[in-house]
Amino acid sequence: MQKLKEHSDILCSKEDPENHYSSWMADNNISLGTAHFNWRKTANSPHWGAKMWFSWQWMLLLASLAVPTASSRTREWAHHGAAMFADLTPKEMNAVRDYLHSCSELGLTLARDKSLKKNSILLIELYVPRKHEALRALDRGQAKPSRQARVLVQFGNQAMPNVTEYAVGPLPFPRSYQVKTFKGARPVRFESRPISAVEYEHLTGVLEKVGAKANKILQESTGFTYGNCSNRCLTFSDIAPRGLAPGERRSWIMLQKFVEGYFIHPVGFEVLINHKDLDHEKWTVEKVWYNGQYFDSVEELVEKYEKGTINKLKLPEHDEEDLFSTYIPRGHMNTPTNIHGAKLVEPQGRRFQVDGNFVEYAGWSFAYRVRSSAGLQIFDLRFNGERIAYEIALQEAIAFYSGDTPAAMQTKYIDAGWAMGTSDYELSPGIDCPEIAHFVDLYHYYDTDKPVRYKNALCIFEMTTALPLRRHFNNNFQGGFNFYGGLENHVLVIRTTSTVYNYDYIWDFVFYQNGVMESRVSATGYIHATFFTENGLNYGTRVYNYVLGNLHTHLIHYKVDLDIAGRDNSFETIDLKYVNFTNPWSPGHSIVQSKLHRTQHETERSAAFRFGKKFPKYLHFYNPNQNNKWGHKKGYRIQYNSHANSVLPRGWREENGITWSRYPLAVTRHKDNEVTSSSIYTQNDPWEPVVSFEEFIRNNENIVNQDLVAWVTVGFLHIPHSEDIPNTATPGNSVGFFLRPFNFFDEDPSLASRSTVIVRPDEKGQPKVQRWTPEVVGHCVSDKPFFYNGTYAGV
């Protein structure tokens, strides 16, 4: 009503209506484009009349009122659609489990049943709707597609065991299931399934039999035994892939001292167990490695050890006071211990909103989920209501090792195969996340018979980077200044972790006030270490008396489904090339300078950049049909923070399962059947994987003015060193990429931030501070005591 009254006052005034409305429109950030042009043309015509005047005024009024309405509607639709991407609730998981168990034709039994020859559920997670279905809800406010679950069922109790995937729905009351296949309808070999808790129990049984035969050797060599032990026990780590060819299931297992930080306590004893048969009583030990020597059986080792015909091992006596692998502080540091360090606080409360899985902050909005197999994803990423990306999702993390022991030679970890999304254990306030963070519990259904709650496994928080977003000191070169301007850099962070046995990955999506988004992973945790041999120095660094830290390469793979000002996007790279021309103001001289060199990439193959080749500086995704105010195509670019390289030669055995690792960047057209670049099965069958990324680009489709997906690979080489003891630290071990606006906006959108401070000298030369937010004096820290539980359990 107030707006209507203001318009009425304008209609009754004697002022020039065009000038008045131009001013009013500018104040209210309204533009009518051609309607404003027609105003001048019509007002000067001889047929102009009062009726047309008032009609135009009402049109202007309705248009102006529609601006906030459209913005509100966009936000409402984003909020409305976010639930499509929300992870399944425990209630939904239980409903899916109960429904499938009621389907007698499936013959399901409990996952934790001790038999391996059974039909059981391995995984239940959200089945994400197809993009065009989701966009109807996100962009038009239409009904959301029915929620469905993705279910992996292990069919071991049949003539031809296999793993079958289903879409089950509708939720929350499922009543049907449908088989879902991979591209090319590839079947999933039963041997490629992830290893289960029950299978580990049976492996432990085999190791106990090994221990019963070899414990004398282990006791004399290490002071520890496997099984039948008290406080000097051995444990193990198993190595993947589990074999050398498709259809195998043979695992090298490395024994370690079961002490705190056992990952860096190998004892020089490794065994190869064949556990393919579904009758665990038929499992066999195929090889034994002891102190650099190979044996065909435990019995052969024992016989030759007793005869004294082999090189025997004798480790130093274990010292309980040696803190080598623990977090217990030692050494000297000058930092006072009676006062705390700096803390992050929110002196006037929280500035971001979280509603379920929908998050809003400083112009940003997005939905998130944590996929059980691969981890953190965000959907429908918008800035000021405009979508930047439909999906940004972690796909895979690998760590390929080198070494001198059989376990080290075989270690090629492909972490989605260990369900790294379910490894998001509890986050510690004040260490893993600030105390003021918003913590979220996560639920997974993996290798279990009921949902498991992971308390405080995700956190969201705002922080200052302690670096200005921008600043300038304008020197007057007379001992003073003309003005100073600065803007504090606040960002929003959404974080989770994956602790895949020894390694911890910290996954961050970071949102800046200027429309920049950063994806970052920081590596920490224990190194993967093997028993030291002299030849091992070719593959790493000695970090303890008998421990080698093995060199390895980490690669992280992301899917980045960009929708820059719409779905119709194109891709170009921008580099520089030298030009040499005659100096126009001094013809006797030449000028050499850099010139922009743009390359339009029209096909998928041309946009697949190989490691080892020259990589362009600017990777520019833009909408050919949308310009900013200055006539430039609205775009975003991907900027790398990475020093990755390939891990195996092209086409070499295990490399077939990670063909995405050939490319720091590949660009494809969006396809509903190209949802992920890897799978939970790749770890145990990388030789003939059910998902082959190379096939995504093999058809070499046109990528001009299309719905594009960028596949981004980042990573780093890690040569362990003594400072990795006890743990690898995060500084220098963070990699990722930025999404940066490139002519998407007309100016820096962080100008909307009221946290700017400007200082100018007044008439007397005294500094005059101008600010748009209240000054905060005095800060406080949470009075909640530190608490950490660390447990996760079924619900």
PDB file of C-alpha atoms in Angstrom, residues 330-549:
ATOM      1  CA  ARG A 330      57.050 -33.970  23.076  1.00  0.00           C
ATOM      2  CA  GLY A 331      59.851 -31.551  22.434  1.00  0.00           C
ATOM      3  CA  HIS A 332      60.051 -27.853  23.270  1.00  0.00           C
ATOM      4  CA  MET A 333      57.883 -25.003  22.010  1.00  0.00           C
ATOM      5  CA  ASN A 334      57.890 -21.393  23.212  1.00  0.00           C
ATOM      6  CA  THR A 335      54.136 -20.900  22.918  1.00  0.00           C
ATOM      7  CA  PRO A 336      52.615 -20.303  26.385  1.00  0.00           C
ATOM      8  CA  THR A 337      50.474 -23.255  27.508  1.00  0.00           C
ATOM      9  CA  ASN A 338      48.398 -21.399  30.097  1.00  0.00           C
ATOM     10  CA  ILE A 339      46.443 -19.314  27.567  1.00  0.00           C
ATOM     11  CA  HIS A 340      44.421 -20.277  24.522  1.00  0.00           C
ATOM     12  CA  GLY A 341      45.125 -19.190  20.982  1.00  0.00           C
ATOM     13  CA  ALA A 342      42.827 -17.153  18.752  1.00  0.00           C
ATOM     14  CA  LYS A 343      39.222 -18.314  18.448  1.00  0.00           C
ATOM     15  CA  LEU A 344      36.488 -17.760  15.897  1.00  0.00           C
ATOM     16  CA  VAL A 345      33.360 -16.124  17.294  1.00  0.00           C
ATOM     17  CA  GLU A 346      30.021 -14.788  16.083  1.00  0.00           C
ATOM     18  CA  PRO A 347      29.646 -11.717  18.309  1.00  0.00           C
ATOM     19  CA  GLN A 348      26.106 -10.920  17.165  1.00  0.00           C
ATOM     20  CA  GLY A 349      24.853 -14.284  15.986  1.00  0.00           C
ATOM     21  CA  ARG A 350      24.819 -16.373  12.840  1.00  0.00           C
ATOM     22  CA  ARG A 351      24.587 -14.832   9.356  1.00  0.00           C
ATOM     23  CA  PHE A 352      23.745 -17.947   7.355  1.00  0.00           C
ATOM     24  CA  GLN A 353      20.597 -20.043   7.295  1.00  0.00           C
ATOM     25  CA  VAL A 354      20.247 -23.812   7.186  1.00  0.00           C
ATOM     26  CA  ASP A 355      16.873 -25.433   6.641  1.00  0.00           C
ATOM     27  CA  GLY A 356      17.255 -29.173   6.253  1.00  0.00           C
ATOM     28  CA  ASN A 357      19.751 -29.566   3.429  1.00  0.00           C
ATOM     29  CA  PHE A 358      19.110 -26.055   2.035  1.00  0.00           C
ATOM     30  CA  VAL A 359      21.745 -23.400   2.826  1.00  0.00           C
ATOM     31  CA  GLU A 360      21.720 -19.622   2.209  1.00  0.00           C
ATOM     32  CA  TYR A 361      24.547 -17.161   2.724  1.00  0.00           C
ATOM     33  CA  ALA A 362      25.502 -13.756   1.282  1.00  0.00           C
ATOM     34  CA  GLY A 363      23.698 -14.255  -2.003  1.00  0.00           C
ATOM     35  CA  TRP A 364      24.534 -17.956  -2.234  1.00  0.00           C
ATOM     36  CA  SER A 365      22.054 -20.789  -1.984  1.00  0.00           C
ATOM     37  CA  PHE A 366      22.522 -24.518  -2.525  1.00  0.00           C
ATOM     38  CA  ALA A 367      21.376 -27.963  -1.464  1.00  0.00           C
ATOM     39  CA  TYR A 368      23.801 -30.588  -0.200  1.00  0.00           C
ATOM     40  CA  ARG A 369      24.027 -34.316   0.412  1.00  0.00           C
ATOM     41  CA  VAL A 370      26.721 -36.836   1.366  1.00  0.00           C
ATOM     42  CA  ARG A 371      26.644 -39.821  -0.959  1.00  0.00           C
ATOM     43  CA  SER A 372      27.582 -43.005   0.908  1.00  0.00           C
ATOM     44  CA  SER A 373      29.868 -44.238  -1.835  1.00  0.00           C
ATOM     45  CA  ALA A 374      31.769 -41.062  -2.712  1.00  0.00           C
ATOM     46  CA  GLY A 375      30.946 -38.237  -0.313  1.00  0.00           C
ATOM     47  CA  LEU A 376      29.996 -34.565  -0.379  1.00  0.00           C
ATOM     48  CA  GLN A 377      27.890 -33.090  -3.190  1.00  0.00           C
ATOM     49  CA  ILE A 378      26.123 -29.772  -3.701  1.00  0.00           C
ATOM     50  CA  PHE A 379      23.229 -29.135  -6.065  1.00  0.00           C
ATOM     51  CA  ASP A 380      21.488 -26.113  -7.541  1.00  0.00           C
ATOM     52  CA  LEU A 381      24.257 -23.662  -6.672  1.00  0.00           C
ATOM     53  CA  ARG A 382      22.972 -20.109  -7.139  1.00  0.00           C
ATOM     54  CA  PHE A 383      24.263 -16.624  -6.542  1.00  0.00           C
ATOM     55  CA  ASN A 384      21.662 -13.882  -6.216  1.00  0.00           C
ATOM     56  CA  GLY A 385      19.118 -16.309  -7.589  1.00  0.00           C
ATOM     57  CA  GLU A 386      21.079 -17.146 -10.764  1.00  0.00           C
ATOM     58  CA  ARG A 387      22.235 -20.736 -11.095  1.00  0.00           C
ATOM     59  CA  ILE A 388      25.982 -21.183 -11.473  1.00  0.00           C
ATOM     60  CA  ALA A 389      26.095 -24.965 -11.327  1.00  0.00           C
ATOM     61  CA  TYR A 390      23.541 -27.730 -11.156  1.00  0.00           C
ATOM     62  CA  GLU A 391      25.889 -30.191  -9.449  1.00  0.00           C
ATOM     63  CA  ILE A 392      29.387 -30.143  -7.989  1.00  0.00           C
ATOM     64  CA  ALA A 393      30.223 -33.566  -6.648  1.00  0.00           C
ATOM     65  CA  LEU A 394      33.191 -35.526  -5.440  1.00  0.00           C
ATOM     66  CA  GLN A 395      33.584 -38.606  -7.634  1.00  0.00           C
ATOM     67  CA  GLU A 396      36.684 -40.451  -6.572  1.00  0.00           C
ATOM     68  CA  ALA A 397      39.932 -40.279  -4.609  1.00  0.00           C
ATOM     69  CA  ILE A 398      42.864 -42.537  -5.400  1.00  0.00           C
ATOM     70  CA  ALA A 399      46.301 -43.078  -3.919  1.00  0.00           C
ATOM     71  CA  PHE A 400      48.683 -45.202  -6.008  1.00  0.00           C
ATOM     72  CA  TYR A 401      51.846 -46.393  -4.258  1.00  0.00           C
ATOM     73  CA  SER A 402      55.276 -47.784  -5.064  1.00  0.00           C
ATOM     74  CA  GLY A 403      57.454 -50.018  -2.935  1.00  0.00           C
ATOM     75  CA  ASP A 404      59.688 -53.038  -2.468  1.00  0.00           C
ATOM     76  CA  THR A 405      57.390 -55.333  -0.482  1.00  0.00           C
ATOM     77  CA  PRO A 406      54.494 -57.147  -2.204  1.00  0.00           C
ATOM     78  CA  ALA A 407      51.927 -55.134  -0.242  1.00  0.00           C
ATOM     79  CA  ALA A 408      53.513 -51.871  -1.342  1.00  0.00           C
ATOM     80  CA  MET A 409      53.751 -52.982  -4.972  1.00  0.00           C
ATOM     81  CA  GLN A 410      50.067 -53.889  -4.999  1.00  0.00           C
ATOM     82  CA  THR A 411      48.668 -50.832  -3.189  1.00  0.00           C
ATOM     83  CA  LYS A 412      46.471 -48.890  -5.568  1.00  0.00           C
ATOM     84  CA  TYR A 413      43.688 -47.503  -3.432  1.00  0.00           C
ATOM     85  CA  ILE A 414      40.509 -46.380  -5.205  1.00  0.00           C
ATOM     86  CA  ASP A 415      38.559 -45.055  -2.269  1.00  0.00           C
ATOM     87  CA  ALA A 416      34.962 -45.112  -3.478  1.00  0.00           C
ATOM     88  CA  GLY A 417      35.427 -48.887  -3.315  1.00  0.00           C
ATOM     89  CA  TRP A 418      35.788 -48.519   0.445  1.00  0.00           C
ATOM     90  CA  ALA A 419      32.574 -46.440   0.589  1.00  0.00           C
ATOM     91  CA  MET A 420      34.541 -43.342   1.555  1.00  0.00           C
ATOM     92  CA  GLY A 421      31.297 -41.386   1.895  1.00  0.00           C
ATOM     93  CA  THR A 422      30.440 -43.511   4.933  1.00  0.00           C
ATOM     94  CA  SER A 423      33.814 -42.769   6.519  1.00  0.00           C
ATOM     95  CA  ASP A 424      32.658 -39.313   7.647  1.00  0.00           C
ATOM     96  CA  TYR A 425      33.085 -39.804  11.360  1.00  0.00           C
ATOM     97  CA  GLU A 426      32.464 -37.296  14.140  1.00  0.00           C
ATOM     98  CA  LEU A 427      34.007 -33.830  13.810  1.00  0.00           C
ATOM     99  CA  SER A 428      35.655 -32.229  16.805  1.00  0.00           C
ATOM    100  CA  PRO A 429      34.530 -28.678  17.764  1.00  0.00           C
ATOM    101  CA  GLY A 430      37.433 -26.271  17.912  1.00  0.00           C
ATOM    102  CA  ILE A 431      39.749 -28.550  15.901  1.00  0.00           C
ATOM    103  CA  ASP A 432      37.943 -30.081  12.930  1.00  0.00           C
ATOM    104  CA  CYS A 433      35.483 -27.175  12.832  1.00  0.00           C
ATOM    105  CA  PRO A 434      35.133 -23.969  14.871  1.00  0.00           C
ATOM    106  CA  GLU A 435      33.160 -24.271  18.114  1.00  0.00           C
ATOM    107  CA  ILE A 436      30.492 -21.987  16.657  1.00  0.00           C
ATOM    108  CA  ALA A 437      29.877 -24.231  13.636  1.00  0.00           C
ATOM    109  CA  HIS A 438      26.496 -25.717  12.795  1.00  0.00           C
ATOM    110  CA  PHE A 439      26.940 -29.483  13.152  1.00  0.00           C
ATOM    111  CA  VAL A 440      24.833 -32.062  11.321  1.00  0.00           C
ATOM    112  CA  ASP A 441      24.366 -35.777  11.956  1.00  0.00           C
ATOM    113  CA  LEU A 442      24.583 -38.051   8.919  1.00  0.00           C
ATOM    114  CA  TYR A 443      23.028 -41.467   8.359  1.00  0.00           C
ATOM    115  CA  HIS A 444      24.305 -44.286   6.187  1.00  0.00           C
ATOM    116  CA  TYR A 445      23.086 -47.762   5.316  1.00  0.00           C
ATOM    117  CA  TYR A 446      26.148 -49.668   4.182  1.00  0.00           C
ATOM    118  CA  ASP A 447      27.121 -53.241   5.072  1.00  0.00           C
ATOM    119  CA  THR A 448      24.619 -53.157   7.897  1.00  0.00           C
ATOM    120  CA  ASP A 449      21.112 -54.267   8.788  1.00  0.00           C
ATOM    121  CA  LYS A 450      19.923 -50.907  10.077  1.00  0.00           C
ATOM    122  CA  PRO A 451      20.839 -47.262   9.480  1.00  0.00           C
ATOM    123  CA  VAL A 452      23.927 -46.003  11.258  1.00  0.00           C
ATOM    124  CA  ARG A 453      24.089 -42.529  12.750  1.00  0.00           C
ATOM    125  CA  TYR A 454      27.327 -40.586  12.415  1.00  0.00           C
ATOM    126  CA  LYS A 455      27.042 -37.798  14.959  1.00  0.00           C
ATOM    127  CA  ASN A 456      28.281 -34.313  14.020  1.00  0.00           C
ATOM    128  CA  ALA A 457      29.772 -35.670  10.779  1.00  0.00           C
ATOM    129  CA  LEU A 458      29.229 -32.469   8.769  1.00  0.00           C
ATOM    130  CA  CYS A 459      29.678 -28.860   9.748  1.00  0.00           C
ATOM    131  CA  ILE A 460      28.804 -25.481   8.255  1.00  0.00           C
ATOM    132  CA  PHE A 461      30.346 -22.261   9.475  1.00  0.00           C
ATOM    133  CA  GLU A 462      31.236 -18.717   8.532  1.00  0.00           C
ATOM    134  CA  MET A 463      34.774 -17.564   9.122  1.00  0.00           C
ATOM    135  CA  THR A 464      37.072 -14.683   8.379  1.00  0.00           C
ATOM    136  CA  THR A 465      40.118 -15.528   6.304  1.00  0.00           C
ATOM    137  CA  ALA A 466      42.209 -12.883   8.132  1.00  0.00           C
ATOM    138  CA  LEU A 467      42.931 -11.461   4.690  1.00  0.00           C
ATOM    139  CA  PRO A 468      40.939  -8.613   3.153  1.00  0.00           C
ATOM    140  CA  LEU A 469      38.677  -9.463   0.244  1.00  0.00           C
ATOM    141  CA  ARG A 470      39.998  -6.219  -1.199  1.00  0.00           C
ATOM    142  CA  ARG A 471      41.678  -3.087   0.128  1.00  0.00           C
ATOM    143  CA  HIS A 472      43.472   0.034  -1.028  1.00  0.00           C
ATOM    144  CA  PHE A 473      45.564   2.690   0.676  1.00  0.00           C
ATOM    145  CA  ASN A 474      45.466   5.812  -1.496  1.00  0.00           C
ATOM    146  CA  ASN A 475      48.712   7.639  -0.788  1.00  0.00           C
ATOM    147  CA  ASN A 476      48.833  11.442  -1.039  1.00  0.00           C
ATOM    148  CA  PHE A 477      52.654  11.249  -1.150  1.00  0.00           C
ATOM    149  CA  GLN A 478      52.844  13.959   1.502  1.00  0.00           C
ATOM    150  CA  GLY A 479      52.878  11.792   4.589  1.00  0.00           C
ATOM    151  CA  GLY A 480      49.159  11.128   4.514  1.00  0.00           C
ATOM    152  CA  PHE A 481      46.433   9.584   2.445  1.00  0.00           C
ATOM    153  CA  ASN A 482      43.427  10.518   0.360  1.00  0.00           C
ATOM    154  CA  PHE A 483      41.380   7.539   1.473  1.00  0.00           C
ATOM    155  CA  TYR A 484      41.611   3.988   2.697  1.00  0.00           C
ATOM    156  CA  GLY A 485      39.014   1.371   1.769  1.00  0.00           C
ATOM    157  CA  GLY A 486      38.786  -2.255   2.779  1.00  0.00           C
ATOM    158  CA  LEU A 487      36.378  -5.170   3.027  1.00  0.00           C
ATOM    159  CA  GLU A 488      36.800  -7.976   5.503  1.00  0.00           C
ATOM    160  CA  ASN A 489      36.803 -11.373   3.785  1.00  0.00           C
ATOM    161  CA  HIS A 490      34.155 -13.639   5.251  1.00  0.00           C
ATOM    162  CA  VAL A 491      33.401 -17.019   3.699  1.00  0.00           C
ATOM    163  CA  LEU A 492      31.001 -19.849   4.329  1.00  0.00           C
ATOM    164  CA  VAL A 493      32.441 -23.353   4.608  1.00  0.00           C
ATOM    165  CA  ILE A 494      30.637 -26.676   4.390  1.00  0.00           C
ATOM    166  CA  ARG A 495      32.927 -29.486   5.541  1.00  0.00           C
ATOM    167  CA  THR A 496      33.016 -33.199   6.048  1.00  0.00           C
ATOM    168  CA  THR A 497      35.816 -35.758   6.251  1.00  0.00           C
ATOM    169  CA  SER A 498      36.644 -39.241   5.035  1.00  0.00           C
ATOM    170  CA  THR A 499      38.919 -41.400   7.155  1.00  0.00           C
ATOM    171  CA  VAL A 500      39.662 -44.285   4.826  1.00  0.00           C
ATOM    172  CA  TYR A 501      41.717 -46.395   7.224  1.00  0.00           C
ATOM    173  CA  ASN A 502      45.054 -44.580   7.576  1.00  0.00           C
ATOM    174  CA  TYR A 503      44.345 -41.426   5.564  1.00  0.00           C
ATOM    175  CA  ASP A 504      42.047 -38.550   6.497  1.00  0.00           C
ATOM    176  CA  TYR A 505      40.647 -36.314   3.782  1.00  0.00           C
ATOM    177  CA  ILE A 506      39.026 -33.026   4.794  1.00  0.00           C
ATOM    178  CA  TRP A 507      36.496 -31.980   2.139  1.00  0.00           C
ATOM    179  CA  ASP A 508      35.551 -28.295   1.891  1.00  0.00           C
ATOM    180  CA  PHE A 509      33.317 -26.216  -0.304  1.00  0.00           C
ATOM    181  CA  VAL A 510      34.054 -22.537   0.366  1.00  0.00           C
ATOM    182  CA  PHE A 511      31.760 -19.683  -0.700  1.00  0.00           C
ATOM    183  CA  TYR A 512      33.100 -16.142  -1.049  1.00  0.00           C
ATOM    184  CA  GLN A 513      31.112 -12.903  -1.073  1.00  0.00           C
ATOM    185  CA  ASN A 514      32.293 -11.997  -4.577  1.00  0.00           C
ATOM    186  CA  GLY A 515      30.679 -14.960  -6.343  1.00  0.00           C
ATOM    187  CA  VAL A 516      33.741 -17.221  -6.116  1.00  0.00           C
ATOM    188  CA  MET A 517      33.416 -20.830  -4.965  1.00  0.00           C
ATOM    189  CA  GLU A 518      36.372 -22.966  -3.939  1.00  0.00           C
ATOM    190  CA  SER A 519      36.492 -26.743  -3.719  1.00  0.00           C
ATOM    191  CA  ARG A 520      39.347 -27.949  -1.536  1.00  0.00           C
ATOM    192  CA  VAL A 521      40.622 -31.206  -0.086  1.00  0.00           C
ATOM    193  CA  SER A 522      43.258 -31.335   2.634  1.00  0.00           C
ATOM    194  CA  ALA A 523      45.105 -34.572   3.331  1.00  0.00           C
ATOM    195  CA  THR A 524      46.215 -35.665   6.764  1.00  0.00           C
ATOM    196  CA  GLY A 525      46.302 -38.866   8.837  1.00  0.00           C
ATOM    197  CA  TYR A 526      48.917 -41.611   8.860  1.00  0.00           C
ATOM    198  CA  ILE A 527      51.117 -42.441   5.901  1.00  0.00           C
ATOM    199  CA  HIS A 528      50.843 -45.912   4.377  1.00  0.00           C
ATOM    200  CA  ALA A 529      54.131 -47.444   5.490  1.00  0.00           C
ATOM    201  CA  THR A 530      55.793 -50.777   4.786  1.00  0.00           C
ATOM    202  CA  PHE A 531      58.738 -52.688   6.178  1.00  0.00           C
ATOM    203  CA  PHE A 532      62.086 -51.097   5.411  1.00  0.00           C
ATOM    204  CA  THR A 533      64.474 -52.716   2.944  1.00  0.00           C
ATOM    205  CA  GLU A 534      67.590 -51.179   1.404  1.00  0.00           C
ATOM    206  CA  ASN A 535      65.995 -51.302  -2.047  1.00  0.00           C
ATOM    207  CA  GLY A 536      62.969 -49.552  -0.579  1.00  0.00           C
ATOM    208  CA  LEU A 537      64.880 -46.263  -0.585  1.00  0.00           C
ATOM    209  CA  ASN A 538      64.131 -46.128  -4.315  1.00  0.00           C
ATOM    210  CA  TYR A 539      60.454 -45.847  -3.408  1.00  0.00           C
ATOM    211  CA  GLY A 540      60.339 -43.618  -0.367  1.00  0.00           C
ATOM    212  CA  THR A 541      61.994 -42.464   2.835  1.00  0.00           C
ATOM    213  CA  ARG A 542      63.081 -44.230   5.992  1.00  0.00           C
ATOM    214  CA  VAL A 543      61.069 -42.752   8.861  1.00  0.00           C
ATOM    215  CA  TYR A 544      61.883 -45.215  11.693  1.00  0.00           C
ATOM    216  CA  ASN A 545      64.280 -48.076  12.450  1.00  0.00           C
ATOM    217  CA  TYR A 546      62.445 -50.535  10.222  1.00  0.00           C
ATOM    218  CA  VAL A 547      59.758 -48.397   8.550  1.00  0.00           C
ATOM    219  CA  LEU A 548      59.634 -47.014   5.006  1.00  0.00           C
ATOM    220  CA  GLY A 549      57.235 -44.216   4.073  1.00  0.00           C
TER     221      GLY A 549
END
